[in-house]
Each structure stands twice: as structure tokens, then as C-alpha cells.
Amino acid sequence: MKYPKVAVIGLGFMGRTHIHSLRRLGIEVYGVAGISEDEAKSAASELSIPKWYRNSDEAIEDPEVQAVHLCTPNNLHFSQAKKALISGKHVLCEKPLAMTMIESRELADLAKEKDLVTAVNYNLRFYPICQEARARIAAGELGIPYLIHGAYLQDWLFLKSDWNWRLEPQQGGNLRVVADIGTHWMDMVTYLTGLKITEVMADFSTIHPIRLQPTFEIATYAGKLEKNLSTNEVSIKTEDVAVILFRFENGALGNVSLSQVSAGRKNFFWFEISGSKSAIRWDQENPNELWIGYRDQPNQLLSKDPSLFYPEARALTGFPGGHAEGYPDTFVQVFSQFYGAIASGKMPETGKFATFEDGHHEMQLCDAIRRSALEKRWVKVSEIEKQ
Ligand code: SOE
């Protein structure tokens, strides 16, 4: 396949993950832009990337580049994605798509108007076992879903001294755990079941109302290894913990616990879906197994093995059974779909990667959740859609 030339903007944990995954597909990372010229220059030399840019505008405007990956803090997604679309580039944007619903609506409309491929990186959809879970639900093996529950728990912001740009509302937005990890969970369960969330009821808690901000930039997750930093006390307004109740369009109930201060939980995303015929359960720290629960026969544990999968899931599995697939492989699957769509000249059927419309929908859910937590009541998503 003839792949376009790509620029990656943002060189933190995410930007580097994108670069490595693009290379696994043989896609040329032509240029990079970071938070400074120095960062871009040294990443380009370290990773043997031909070109570095002084800033994101230079990358977006480079006529050699046909696609851009936006791996920057959330507050930059809107302006960078908008500029890139206007400049005729295909855009793969990190989640959440924007800071507000107004911004994400504008981006989703612009994406529709342009003949370009656009995606939001809800990569967790692409664990092979999750694809298999989706295929099984679509084939009716679970029956009617009636309880959809789970959690997404991390501990990298457990201490008062843990710091990251996501804690700053100007960069991360008004919501933190909900936007950063909660939207992954909501995207996953709605993608798997095909059911929309219609109503939410949420409550939040900020465990560290004061945190210690280092006097210099700390990369995502890197703070766990830093000691004796010089810091300033900063007041924190965003949630460390959120608990959300859901009602889905078929009447099913759900709930999720979200936290970035749960000791021992590194990236512990799990869901369990109970249906009228069986139940399924999966967790990201053991991603190659699907638990299948029955009332009238022994429960099963399905190990990832494409030869045992539905064809749709098999097609999106990279390695044979017994060869574990994990977090970085999900990026490869998203990018392979994305560049496949560019090569074929059209956006794929729904059910592949998350589109800008899906990214906008997550922003609507975030707004409904925020309103619910502020007003202490159930909020219908349709209330938010009308705005
Ligand atoms: C940090 O919470 C983070 O890196 C998220 O931003 C990612 O989306 C998630 O996949 C892992 O955790």
C-alpha cells in the first residue's frame, strides 16, 4: 500500500507511542513538532525522523505532509484539527476531541464537509478480545444486555506530589478522570453493545484539593520516578474520582467507577455486561482473556486465538493464539484502519475506528455528566443535545 507522509505533533508519552506504531505499519513519519524547537529537534535526531518543525503550524502547513497526528494536550486539539482540515490534511486526533461541545460540534461538521479521513483515538476498542466480544454480542450470544458495569482505575496521580498537565483545567479541560479515562470506558461499552447512553447521574470527589506542581514540565507517568522536586502549591478543581450511573437506550442500567488515585491499579479498565443469555467480562491488565458466564453450563475463559474468533474479530487480530497482544497493538490496528480508509478514499462503515462524530458524542456525555454532578440529579443526554 502507498502510504501518505505523516507529521506527528506532540512528543510526550502519546506522540512517541504513535510514532512507534506508525513505523510498525511501514508508514513514514516525515516530521515532528513538539512543545519547543529543541524538543522537536532532539526527538527527530533520536528517532531518525527526516524533518522537525519549529511549531505545529509549520507541520500542518507543510505541503509534503498529507496526514497529521495530534498528540498534544486537550486545549490544542480544536485549533490544530481545524487548521489541519482547512489545510486539506487527514487528521487523527487524540481523545478527548476538544475542550467543549461547541468546539467538537464544529470539528465534526468540518470533518463531514471535507473529503478527508478523520478519527479520534479511542484505541482500546481494538484489543482483539474486545473485537470478539463485540462480534459475539452482535451475533446474539449475550442476549439482551441489562447490566453494563465496570471501572477504570489508575494510581499515577495517587500522591499529592504527582503532577501532569491534565490537572490544569486550561490544558486538560473542566473534567479530568471523566474526559481522560471515562470517555474510553463509555466509548467501549457503547461500541460493544451498540447501545446509546440516554441518562446519567454522577458524583465527583477531589482527593487532593491542593497539589504540588513541579517548577518544570513532567511527562505523563514520569512523575512516579521523580524525587525531591522543587514545587509550588496549586489548588485543584478537577475530579480525582468519579462515580457515574447510566441508563442505556434499551432500559439497561450501568455504572462505572473512575479514579486516578487508586493504589495498585495501574491502568485497570474492566467491564462486565450481563445479558439475558450470558455475561462477559474483560479487564485491560489481563487483555487476552474473555470471561463468559452462564447460568446453565460451566463458565468459560476464552483465550485470544483468532482461529476461535468470529471473522470480523479475526481480521483485526495481529498475532496467533498464545502470542499476547497489548496496548501498543491497539494503536497499530487503529492506524491500519485509518490509513486503509485514506487509501480507499473514503471513511469506513461505522464500527471501525471512532470518528469525529463519535468524539463529539463523548463530549456531549461529558457535559451531561458534569451537569449531573453540579446539579445533583439525573440528566438526560437529549437535554444536552438540544443546546
Ligand atoms: C493517562 O490517564 C492515559 O495515558 C490516558 O490519557 C490514555 O488515554 C489511556 O489509554 C491510558 O492512560
GROMACS .gro file of C-alpha atoms and ligand atoms in nm, residues 13-14 94-95 123-124 152 154 156 166 180-181 184 220-221 260 267 284 327, ligand 1:
model
   31
   13PHE     CA    1   0.412   0.959   2.601
   14MET     CA    2   0.137   0.959   2.335
   94GLU     CA    3  -0.603   1.206   2.049
   95LYS     CA    4  -0.900   1.197   2.284
  123ASN     CA    5  -0.778   0.280   2.063
  124LEU     CA    6  -0.895   0.044   2.338
  152TYR     CA    7  -1.122   0.250   3.505
  154GLN     CA    8  -0.513   0.423   3.786
  156TRP     CA    9  -0.027   0.756   3.871
  166ARG     CA   10  -0.411   1.702   3.279
  180ASP     CA   11  -0.927   1.130   3.015
  181ILE     CA   12  -1.027   0.773   3.103
  184HIS     CA   13  -1.261   0.537   2.691
  220THR     CA   14   0.284   1.167   3.163
  221TYR     CA   15   0.363   0.884   3.412
  260GLN     CA   16  -0.657   0.822   3.916
  267ASN     CA   17  -0.438   0.103   3.411
  284GLN     CA   18  -0.719  -0.442   3.040
  327TYR     CA   19  -0.178  -0.170   2.447
  388SOE     C1   20  -0.349   0.871   3.122
  388SOE     O1   21  -0.455   0.865   3.209
  388SOE     C2   22  -0.369   0.780   3.000
  388SOE     O2   23  -0.247   0.783   2.930
  388SOE     C3   24  -0.482   0.825   2.909
  388SOE     O3   25  -0.465   0.957   2.863
  388SOE     C4   26  -0.492   0.727   2.792
  388SOE     O4   27  -0.595   0.762   2.705
  388SOE     C5   28  -0.519   0.587   2.850
  388SOE     O5   29  -0.525   0.493   2.744
  388SOE     C6   30  -0.410   0.547   2.946
  388SOE     O6   31  -0.396   0.648   3.046
   0.00000   0.00000   0.00000
